[in-house]
Amino acid sequence: MAGAGAPAAPQAADRFDVIVVGAGIMGSCTAHAAASRGSRVLLLERFDLLHPLGSSHGDSRIIRDAYEQPRYVRMVCLARRLWAAAEAESGYRVLTPTPHLSMGPRSSASLAAALANIGAEEVLADDLGGRWGGAFAFTVPDPSDEWVTALSDHGGVLSATKAVAMFQSLAVAKGAAVRDNTEVVGIEKGPGPEGGVVVRTRDGQAFRGAKCVVTVGAWAAKLLGSISGGVDLPIKPLHTLHLYWRVKPGQEQSLSASAGFPTFSSYGDPPVYGTPSLEVPGLIKISCDGGPPCDPDARDWLAGDPEVTDRVARWIQEAMPGHVDASGGPVIRQSCMCSMTPDFDFVMDFLGGELGRDVVVGVGFSGHGFKMGPAVGKILAEMAIDGDSPTAAEADLDLGFFRIGRFDGNPVGNANKDQ
């Protein structure tokens, strides 16, 4: 990164302890965690820094602890501590705390498990109508299946691009070198007794590293599949949309973060999520999980629209008709990508093959990983430096759930395992 006090740009002959490929939230957190250990770190990004072409840009991401899998509850708890530590280190905030409202049919096993894991307080229908100016007024889709709403204290909104910039700046302050517009096209075993890895770029540069961490998001399958002895990961990029809708006149304050309006997620159909009115005055972010498959190098930037926007608009008209105007469609559409694994679990593992444990892979965060970026980054850095992660062990995180090998002869991975 340019700026006063930034280290000089690395030369092709430089050798690093850890080379991180991909400077989204996961790579930036990994670079910071490794540099905090005193390692000599190089962070490489194929596009401009803080670009809008991947999965880590934009104004907001939700942080919540309502997960049906206990491992993610524990990981979010770890990440919250690390978010707070990074904010204290940087001197500014990227996380706005809010409550979190979970909702859906009582028959949803996923919703029931998530609420049980965090002990969320169920909100009765009459009580819900008296909160936040009566913002939620559900028309139950199926009268035979009671609709459940429950509230947790542990929601929040993360300022996405600002958070990535924070971790990059903190990494640079600890001595990391950061290079953008540097596309990695190959990772090879290092020559001679020193071993390690050689990371090659499209413009002909070669960087030596003792270890390498790959955090390239939607480009994971392409890069890892092109490496000699690499792997064919079943990670599918999806084109998604972040949608901002107009708040109806007079309701702006009731839907604001300052008024205690929650982040929220619906386990019904469609799987809608939202944040308080925060980033843009008079607008509220309400979007839908999923989207059509895409090639990250040849995207249709309008994919999923109007199908996605129509689904969200119908939900708004059923759930928040008095507070949000869906009649004219969303005011802002932000394109993004999710890198989906078949089981929606992350991949955090050693690449194996001829590169063995010298290359660590952190990919496939399936649209819900941003909130856990600092935890993931610390774990990946420890795997690269130490060959294991004491932080994961202390947090009671079984890294076996995140191994590449779970897909060997098993295309659904963890889908049928005890969560």
Short mmCIF file of C-alpha atoms in Angstrom, two decimals:
data_model
loop_
_atom_site.label_atom_id
_atom_site.label_comp_id
_atom_site.label_asym_id
_atom_site.label_seq_id
_atom_site.Cartn_x
_atom_site.Cartn_y
_atom_site.Cartn_z
CA MET A 1 0.00 0.00 0.00
CA ALA A 2 1.22 3.46 -0.78
CA GLY A 3 1.66 6.04 1.94
CA ALA A 4 4.01 7.30 4.59
CA GLY A 5 5.81 4.55 6.43
CA ALA A 6 4.83 1.85 3.91
CA PRO A 7 7.59 -0.65 3.16
CA ALA A 8 9.32 -0.52 -0.20
CA ALA A 9 7.78 -2.54 -3.00
CA PRO A 10 9.25 -6.06 -3.03
CA GLN A 11 11.68 -7.09 -5.74
CA ALA A 12 11.38 -10.32 -7.67
CA ALA A 13 14.30 -11.87 -5.81
CA ASP A 14 12.83 -11.15 -2.37
CA ARG A 15 12.03 -14.06 -0.10
CA PHE A 16 9.14 -13.99 2.34
CA ASP A 17 8.01 -16.10 5.25
CA VAL A 18 4.39 -16.04 4.08
CA ILE A 19 2.96 -15.02 0.70
CA VAL A 20 -0.80 -14.44 0.73
CA VAL A 21 -2.56 -14.57 -2.65
CA GLY A 22 -5.82 -12.61 -2.72
CA ALA A 23 -6.45 -9.41 -0.74
CA GLY A 24 -10.12 -9.66 0.11
CA ILE A 25 -11.20 -9.88 3.75
CA MET A 26 -9.72 -13.37 4.29
CA GLY A 27 -6.36 -12.59 2.70
CA SER A 28 -6.08 -9.21 4.40
CA CYS A 29 -6.86 -10.74 7.80
CA THR A 30 -4.34 -13.52 7.14
CA ALA A 31 -1.63 -11.01 6.20
CA HIS A 32 -2.31 -9.03 9.36
CA ALA A 33 -2.26 -12.14 11.57
CA ALA A 34 1.00 -13.39 10.04
CA ALA A 35 2.67 -9.97 10.23
CA SER A 36 1.56 -9.71 13.86
CA ARG A 37 3.63 -12.83 14.50
CA GLY A 38 6.73 -11.10 13.12
CA SER A 39 6.66 -12.94 9.81
CA ARG A 40 7.84 -11.25 6.63
CA VAL A 41 4.62 -11.10 4.63
CA LEU A 42 3.72 -10.32 1.02
CA LEU A 43 0.05 -9.79 0.13
CA LEU A 44 -0.76 -10.01 -3.60
CA GLU A 45 -3.96 -8.81 -5.30
CA ARG A 46 -4.73 -9.27 -9.00
CA PHE A 47 -6.92 -6.13 -9.21
CA ASP A 48 -6.77 -2.68 -7.62
CA LEU A 49 -6.90 -2.73 -3.85
CA LEU A 50 -10.46 -2.47 -2.48
CA HIS A 51 -11.91 -3.26 -5.91
CA PRO A 52 -15.63 -4.10 -6.42
CA LEU A 53 -15.08 -7.22 -8.53
CA GLY A 54 -15.07 -9.97 -5.91
CA SER A 55 -16.78 -10.79 -2.63
CA SER A 56 -15.41 -8.36 -0.01
CA HIS A 57 -16.53 -4.93 -1.20
CA GLY A 58 -19.52 -2.78 -0.38
CA ASP A 59 -20.99 -0.89 2.52
CA SER A 60 -22.16 -3.66 4.82
CA ARG A 61 -22.17 -7.28 5.93
CA ILE A 62 -24.17 -8.83 8.76
CA ILE A 63 -22.50 -10.31 11.82
CA ARG A 64 -24.70 -12.70 13.81
CA ASP A 65 -24.26 -15.71 16.04
CA ALA A 66 -27.52 -17.46 15.07
CA TYR A 67 -26.14 -20.61 13.40
CA GLU A 68 -27.47 -24.13 13.44
CA GLN A 69 -23.90 -25.50 13.46
CA PRO A 70 -22.17 -24.98 16.83
CA ARG A 71 -18.79 -24.65 15.10
CA TYR A 72 -19.88 -21.38 13.51
CA VAL A 73 -21.29 -20.06 16.78
CA ARG A 74 -17.84 -20.62 18.29
CA MET A 75 -16.09 -19.10 15.29
CA VAL A 76 -18.26 -15.97 15.39
CA CYS A 77 -17.51 -15.62 19.11
CA LEU A 78 -13.78 -15.77 18.34
CA ALA A 79 -14.17 -13.36 15.43
CA ARG A 80 -16.00 -10.79 17.57
CA ARG A 81 -13.05 -10.63 19.96
CA LEU A 82 -10.66 -10.20 17.04
CA TRP A 83 -12.83 -7.53 15.39
CA ALA A 84 -12.76 -5.59 18.66
CA ALA A 85 -8.99 -5.99 18.97
CA ALA A 86 -8.43 -4.76 15.41
CA GLU A 87 -10.69 -1.76 15.99
CA ALA A 88 -8.72 -0.91 19.13
CA GLU A 89 -5.46 -1.28 17.22
CA SER A 90 -6.61 0.91 14.32
CA GLY A 91 -8.40 3.51 16.42
CA TYR A 92 -11.69 3.44 14.51
CA ARG A 93 -14.82 1.33 14.24
CA VAL A 94 -16.01 -0.90 11.43
CA LEU A 95 -18.72 -2.75 13.41
CA THR A 96 -22.03 -1.23 14.47
CA PRO A 97 -23.66 -3.51 17.10
CA THR A 98 -27.38 -4.24 16.76
CA PRO A 99 -29.80 -6.94 17.91
CA HIS A 100 -30.43 -9.77 15.46
CA LEU A 101 -33.91 -11.04 14.61
CA SER A 102 -34.30 -14.59 13.28
CA MET A 103 -37.60 -15.60 11.74
CA GLY A 104 -39.24 -18.47 9.92
CA PRO A 105 -41.71 -21.35 10.17
CA ARG A 106 -41.70 -23.31 13.41
CA SER A 107 -41.21 -26.47 11.33
CA SER A 108 -37.75 -25.26 10.21
CA ALA A 109 -35.16 -27.53 11.83
CA SER A 110 -32.38 -25.09 10.88
CA LEU A 111 -34.12 -22.20 12.64
CA ALA A 112 -34.87 -24.30 15.73
CA ALA A 113 -31.23 -25.42 15.99
CA ALA A 114 -29.89 -21.89 15.53
CA LEU A 115 -32.13 -20.49 18.25
CA ALA A 116 -31.29 -23.34 20.62
CA ASN A 117 -27.56 -22.82 20.10
CA ILE A 118 -27.69 -19.19 21.21
CA GLY A 119 -30.66 -19.20 23.59
CA ALA A 120 -32.44 -16.51 21.59
CA GLU A 121 -35.52 -14.94 23.13
CA GLU A 122 -38.70 -15.81 21.22
CA VAL A 123 -40.73 -12.72 20.41
CA LEU A 124 -44.48 -13.20 20.45
CA ALA A 125 -46.52 -11.80 17.58
CA ASP A 126 -48.23 -9.18 19.73
CA ASP A 127 -44.90 -8.03 21.15
CA LEU A 128 -43.28 -7.93 17.72
CA GLY A 129 -45.98 -5.54 16.49
CA GLY A 130 -45.00 -3.07 19.21
CA ARG A 131 -41.28 -3.00 18.37
CA TRP A 132 -39.54 -0.67 15.94
CA GLY A 133 -42.72 1.18 15.13
CA GLY A 134 -44.45 -2.05 14.09
CA ALA A 135 -42.03 -2.48 11.18
CA PHE A 136 -42.71 -6.22 10.81
CA ALA A 137 -46.29 -7.19 10.01
CA PHE A 138 -46.17 -10.72 8.67
CA THR A 139 -48.81 -12.37 6.58
CA VAL A 140 -48.06 -16.00 7.46
CA PRO A 141 -47.49 -17.90 4.17
CA ASP A 142 -48.87 -21.16 5.58
CA PRO A 143 -51.44 -20.77 8.40
CA SER A 144 -50.85 -24.41 9.40
CA ASP A 145 -47.18 -23.71 10.17
CA GLU A 146 -46.79 -21.07 12.89
CA TRP A 147 -44.25 -18.31 12.17
CA VAL A 148 -41.55 -17.89 14.83
CA THR A 149 -39.46 -14.80 15.54
CA ALA A 150 -36.62 -14.68 18.06
CA LEU A 151 -34.20 -12.00 19.14
CA SER A 152 -30.50 -12.17 20.00
CA ASP A 153 -28.31 -9.39 21.35
CA HIS A 154 -25.42 -10.38 19.11
CA GLY A 155 -26.11 -8.90 15.69
CA GLY A 156 -24.36 -6.07 13.94
CA VAL A 157 -23.33 -4.42 10.71
CA LEU A 158 -19.76 -4.56 9.40
CA SER A 159 -18.57 -1.87 7.00
CA ALA A 160 -17.11 -4.24 4.42
CA THR A 161 -14.66 -2.23 2.29
CA LYS A 162 -13.61 -0.19 5.31
CA ALA A 163 -12.89 -3.41 7.21
CA VAL A 164 -10.70 -4.77 4.40
CA ALA A 165 -8.79 -1.47 4.31
CA MET A 166 -8.35 -1.59 8.08
CA PHE A 167 -6.70 -5.01 8.06
CA GLN A 168 -4.50 -4.09 5.09
CA SER A 169 -3.34 -0.92 6.84
CA LEU A 170 -2.66 -2.80 10.07
CA ALA A 171 -0.69 -5.44 8.16
CA VAL A 172 1.43 -2.74 6.47
CA ALA A 173 2.04 -1.06 9.82
CA LYS A 174 3.52 -4.37 11.01
CA GLY A 175 5.84 -4.61 8.02
CA ALA A 176 3.79 -6.47 5.41
CA ALA A 177 4.30 -5.58 1.74
CA VAL A 178 1.16 -5.24 -0.37
CA ARG A 179 1.08 -5.38 -4.17
CA ASP A 180 -2.06 -4.83 -6.24
CA ASN A 181 -2.58 -5.37 -9.98
CA THR A 182 -0.40 -8.47 -9.63
CA GLU A 183 -2.16 -11.59 -10.89
CA VAL A 184 -0.79 -14.92 -9.68
CA VAL A 185 -0.82 -17.59 -12.38
CA GLY A 186 1.31 -20.31 -10.80
CA ILE A 187 2.57 -21.70 -7.51
CA GLU A 188 5.48 -24.15 -7.64
CA LYS A 189 7.69 -26.05 -5.27
CA GLY A 190 10.81 -24.05 -4.51
CA PRO A 191 14.15 -25.33 -5.86
CA GLY A 192 17.08 -26.64 -3.88
CA PRO A 193 17.41 -27.40 -0.19
CA GLU A 194 15.54 -24.25 0.84
CA GLY A 195 12.35 -25.58 -0.68
CA GLY A 196 9.31 -23.50 0.07
CA VAL A 197 7.32 -22.16 -2.86
CA VAL A 198 7.75 -19.93 -5.89
CA VAL A 199 4.76 -17.74 -6.71
CA ARG A 200 4.68 -16.62 -10.35
CA THR A 201 2.68 -13.71 -11.76
CA ARG A 202 1.30 -12.96 -15.18
CA ASP A 203 3.82 -10.17 -15.73
CA GLY A 204 6.75 -12.55 -15.24
CA GLN A 205 7.69 -11.90 -11.63
CA ALA A 206 8.61 -14.71 -9.27
CA PHE A 207 8.43 -14.42 -5.48
CA ARG A 208 10.00 -16.93 -3.09
CA GLY A 209 8.18 -17.85 0.08
CA ALA A 210 8.58 -20.37 2.85
CA LYS A 211 4.80 -20.73 2.84
CA CYS A 212 1.86 -19.55 0.74
CA VAL A 213 -1.78 -18.97 1.65
CA VAL A 214 -4.36 -18.91 -1.16
CA THR A 215 -7.47 -16.79 -0.48
CA VAL A 216 -8.73 -15.94 -3.97
CA GLY A 217 -12.48 -16.32 -3.47
CA ALA A 218 -14.43 -16.96 -6.66
CA TRP A 219 -11.20 -17.62 -8.59
CA ALA A 220 -10.26 -20.57 -6.31
CA ALA A 221 -11.23 -23.39 -8.66
CA LYS A 222 -9.41 -21.77 -11.59
CA LEU A 223 -6.14 -21.07 -9.79
CA LEU A 224 -5.97 -24.24 -7.71
CA GLY A 225 -6.97 -26.38 -10.68
CA SER A 226 -4.11 -24.95 -12.75
CA ILE A 227 -1.38 -25.70 -10.21
CA SER A 228 0.73 -28.77 -10.91
CA GLY A 229 -0.52 -31.44 -8.51
CA GLY A 230 -3.38 -29.14 -7.50
CA VAL A 231 -6.94 -30.06 -6.68
CA ASP A 232 -10.31 -29.88 -8.36
CA LEU A 233 -12.41 -28.18 -5.71
CA PRO A 234 -16.21 -28.26 -6.10
CA ILE A 235 -16.59 -24.53 -5.50
CA LYS A 236 -19.20 -22.73 -7.59
CA PRO A 237 -19.19 -18.93 -7.91
CA LEU A 238 -22.66 -17.37 -7.77
CA HIS A 239 -23.60 -13.87 -8.87
CA THR A 240 -25.51 -12.18 -6.06
CA LEU A 241 -27.09 -8.77 -5.54
CA HIS A 242 -27.12 -6.46 -2.53
CA LEU A 243 -30.36 -4.48 -2.77
CA TYR A 244 -31.25 -1.16 -1.13
CA TRP A 245 -34.89 -0.09 -0.90
CA ARG A 246 -36.53 3.22 -0.10
CA VAL A 247 -37.87 3.66 3.43
CA LYS A 248 -41.37 5.14 3.43
CA PRO A 249 -41.56 8.79 4.54
CA GLY A 250 -41.81 9.17 8.29
CA GLN A 251 -40.36 5.71 9.05
CA GLU A 252 -36.68 6.57 8.67
CA GLN A 253 -35.94 6.76 12.41
CA SER A 254 -37.77 3.55 13.37
CA LEU A 255 -35.66 1.51 10.90
CA SER A 256 -32.33 3.08 11.90
CA ALA A 257 -29.46 1.43 13.76
CA SER A 258 -29.53 4.28 16.28
CA ALA A 259 -33.12 3.31 17.16
CA GLY A 260 -32.07 -0.29 17.82
CA PHE A 261 -33.53 -1.75 14.62
CA PRO A 262 -32.03 -5.22 14.16
CA THR A 263 -30.20 -7.06 11.48
CA PHE A 264 -32.52 -9.89 10.46
CA SER A 265 -32.67 -13.16 8.55
CA SER A 266 -35.60 -15.24 7.36
CA TYR A 267 -35.49 -19.02 7.17
CA GLY A 268 -38.57 -19.09 4.99
CA ASP A 269 -38.85 -18.90 1.22
CA PRO A 270 -37.23 -16.72 0.01
CA PRO A 271 -34.20 -16.69 2.36
CA VAL A 272 -34.17 -12.93 2.92
CA TYR A 273 -31.79 -10.97 5.14
CA GLY A 274 -31.48 -7.30 5.99
CA THR A 275 -29.70 -4.58 7.94
CA PRO A 276 -30.93 -1.38 9.59
CA SER A 277 -31.05 1.83 7.61
CA LEU A 278 -27.45 2.90 8.10
CA GLU A 279 -25.23 3.25 5.04
CA VAL A 280 -27.45 5.50 2.90
CA PRO A 281 -29.98 7.86 4.52
CA GLY A 282 -33.53 6.89 3.65
CA LEU A 283 -32.60 3.46 2.29
CA ILE A 284 -32.54 0.00 3.87
CA LYS A 285 -30.65 -3.06 2.68
CA ILE A 286 -32.87 -6.13 2.18
CA SER A 287 -31.53 -8.90 -0.04
CA CYS A 288 -31.88 -12.58 -0.80
CA ASP A 289 -29.38 -15.43 -0.57
CA GLY A 290 -28.29 -17.20 -3.72
CA GLY A 291 -28.09 -16.32 -7.38
CA PRO A 292 -27.15 -17.82 -10.74
CA PRO A 293 -23.78 -19.50 -11.38
CA CYS A 294 -21.19 -17.23 -12.98
CA ASP A 295 -17.69 -17.12 -14.43
CA PRO A 296 -15.80 -14.53 -12.35
CA ASP A 297 -13.89 -13.46 -15.48
CA ALA A 298 -16.99 -13.10 -17.69
CA ARG A 299 -19.89 -12.01 -15.54
CA ASP A 300 -23.31 -10.86 -16.62
CA TRP A 301 -23.60 -7.93 -14.23
CA LEU A 302 -27.41 -8.01 -14.37
CA ALA A 303 -27.73 -11.74 -13.72
CA GLY A 304 -30.46 -12.61 -11.26
CA ASP A 305 -32.36 -9.37 -11.84
CA PRO A 306 -35.36 -9.07 -12.01
CA GLU A 307 -35.97 -12.57 -10.58
CA VAL A 308 -34.11 -11.84 -7.33
CA THR A 309 -35.49 -8.32 -6.94
CA ASP A 310 -39.04 -9.56 -7.55
CA ARG A 311 -38.69 -12.22 -4.83
CA VAL A 312 -37.40 -9.69 -2.33
CA ALA A 313 -40.06 -7.15 -3.32
CA ARG A 314 -42.82 -9.70 -2.64
CA TRP A 315 -41.30 -10.47 0.77
CA ILE A 316 -41.20 -6.78 1.66
CA GLN A 317 -44.82 -6.35 0.64
CA GLU A 318 -45.79 -9.27 2.91
CA ALA A 319 -43.50 -8.52 5.88
CA MET A 320 -42.84 -4.75 6.00
CA PRO A 321 -45.58 -3.12 3.90
CA GLY A 322 -45.98 -0.03 6.07
CA HIS A 323 -42.29 0.84 6.29
CA VAL A 324 -40.50 -0.06 3.06
CA ASP A 325 -41.53 0.90 -0.47
CA ALA A 326 -41.02 -2.03 -2.85
CA SER A 327 -43.31 -0.80 -5.61
CA GLY A 328 -40.60 0.87 -7.67
CA GLY A 329 -37.97 -1.79 -7.14
CA PRO A 330 -34.66 -1.32 -5.34
CA VAL A 331 -32.93 2.06 -5.51
CA ILE A 332 -29.41 0.55 -5.50
CA ARG A 333 -28.22 -2.81 -6.84
CA GLN A 334 -24.67 -3.84 -5.87
CA SER A 335 -23.20 -6.87 -7.63
CA CYS A 336 -21.22 -9.38 -5.61
CA MET A 337 -20.14 -13.02 -5.75
CA CYS A 338 -20.42 -15.96 -3.37
CA SER A 339 -18.08 -18.95 -3.64
CA MET A 340 -20.32 -21.87 -2.73
CA THR A 341 -19.26 -25.31 -1.56
CA PRO A 342 -21.83 -28.12 -1.81
CA ASP A 343 -22.20 -28.23 2.00
CA PHE A 344 -21.83 -24.45 2.53
CA ASP A 345 -18.83 -25.12 4.79
CA PHE A 346 -15.49 -23.38 4.38
CA VAL A 347 -12.29 -24.91 3.01
CA MET A 348 -9.29 -24.37 5.33
CA ASP A 349 -6.63 -26.97 4.65
CA PHE A 350 -3.18 -27.72 3.29
CA LEU A 351 -3.12 -28.16 -0.47
CA GLY A 352 -1.20 -31.42 -0.30
CA GLY A 353 0.37 -33.11 -3.34
CA GLU A 354 3.89 -32.04 -4.24
CA LEU A 355 3.36 -28.73 -2.41
CA GLY A 356 2.41 -30.59 0.75
CA ARG A 357 1.94 -28.33 3.75
CA ASP A 358 3.72 -25.38 2.16
CA VAL A 359 0.46 -24.09 0.63
CA VAL A 360 -2.58 -23.39 2.80
CA VAL A 361 -5.98 -22.98 1.13
CA GLY A 362 -8.70 -20.73 2.55
CA VAL A 363 -11.62 -20.57 0.12
CA GLY A 364 -15.31 -21.41 -0.35
CA PHE A 365 -16.79 -19.10 2.27
CA SER A 366 -20.25 -19.54 0.75
CA GLY A 367 -21.72 -16.12 1.32
CA HIS A 368 -21.57 -16.24 5.12
CA GLY A 369 -17.86 -16.05 5.89
CA PHE A 370 -17.12 -12.30 5.94
CA LYS A 371 -18.14 -11.92 9.59
CA MET A 372 -15.58 -14.58 10.54
CA GLY A 373 -12.71 -13.03 8.57
CA PRO A 374 -10.40 -12.25 11.51
CA ALA A 375 -10.86 -15.74 12.96
CA VAL A 376 -10.24 -17.39 9.58
CA GLY A 377 -7.20 -15.19 8.98
CA LYS A 378 -5.62 -16.08 12.31
CA ILE A 379 -6.24 -19.78 11.78
CA LEU A 380 -4.79 -19.74 8.23
CA ALA A 381 -1.73 -17.78 9.38
CA GLU A 382 -1.09 -20.27 12.19
CA MET A 383 -1.49 -23.20 9.81
CA ALA A 384 1.11 -21.65 7.49
CA ILE A 385 3.59 -20.68 10.21
CA ASP A 386 3.11 -23.48 12.75
CA GLY A 387 1.61 -26.31 10.69
CA ASP A 388 -1.43 -26.28 12.97
CA SER A 389 -3.76 -23.80 14.67
CA PRO A 390 -3.70 -23.49 18.46
CA THR A 391 -6.35 -20.80 18.16
CA ALA A 392 -8.76 -23.28 16.54
CA ALA A 393 -8.03 -25.82 19.28
CA GLU A 394 -8.59 -23.24 22.04
CA ALA A 395 -11.91 -22.26 20.45
CA ASP A 396 -12.92 -25.95 20.19
CA LEU A 397 -13.06 -25.77 16.39
CA ASP A 398 -12.61 -29.10 14.66
CA LEU A 399 -10.70 -28.24 11.49
CA GLY A 400 -11.62 -31.64 10.12
CA PHE A 401 -14.93 -30.15 8.96
CA PHE A 402 -13.00 -27.81 6.65
CA ARG A 403 -10.66 -30.31 4.96
CA ILE A 404 -10.42 -30.59 1.20
CA GLY A 405 -10.63 -34.36 1.39
CA ARG A 406 -14.22 -34.33 2.61
CA PHE A 407 -15.29 -34.23 -1.04
CA ASP A 408 -13.28 -37.31 -2.06
CA GLY A 409 -15.89 -39.75 -3.33
CA ASN A 410 -18.49 -37.67 -1.50
CA PRO A 411 -19.84 -34.77 -3.56
CA VAL A 412 -21.98 -33.41 -0.69
CA GLY A 413 -19.12 -33.14 1.80
CA ASN A 414 -20.37 -32.46 5.32
CA ALA A 415 -24.04 -32.30 4.35
CA ASN A 416 -24.86 -35.61 6.01
CA LYS A 417 -22.51 -35.31 9.00
CA ASP A 418 -23.29 -34.57 12.60
CA GLN A 419 -23.03 -30.80 12.80
#
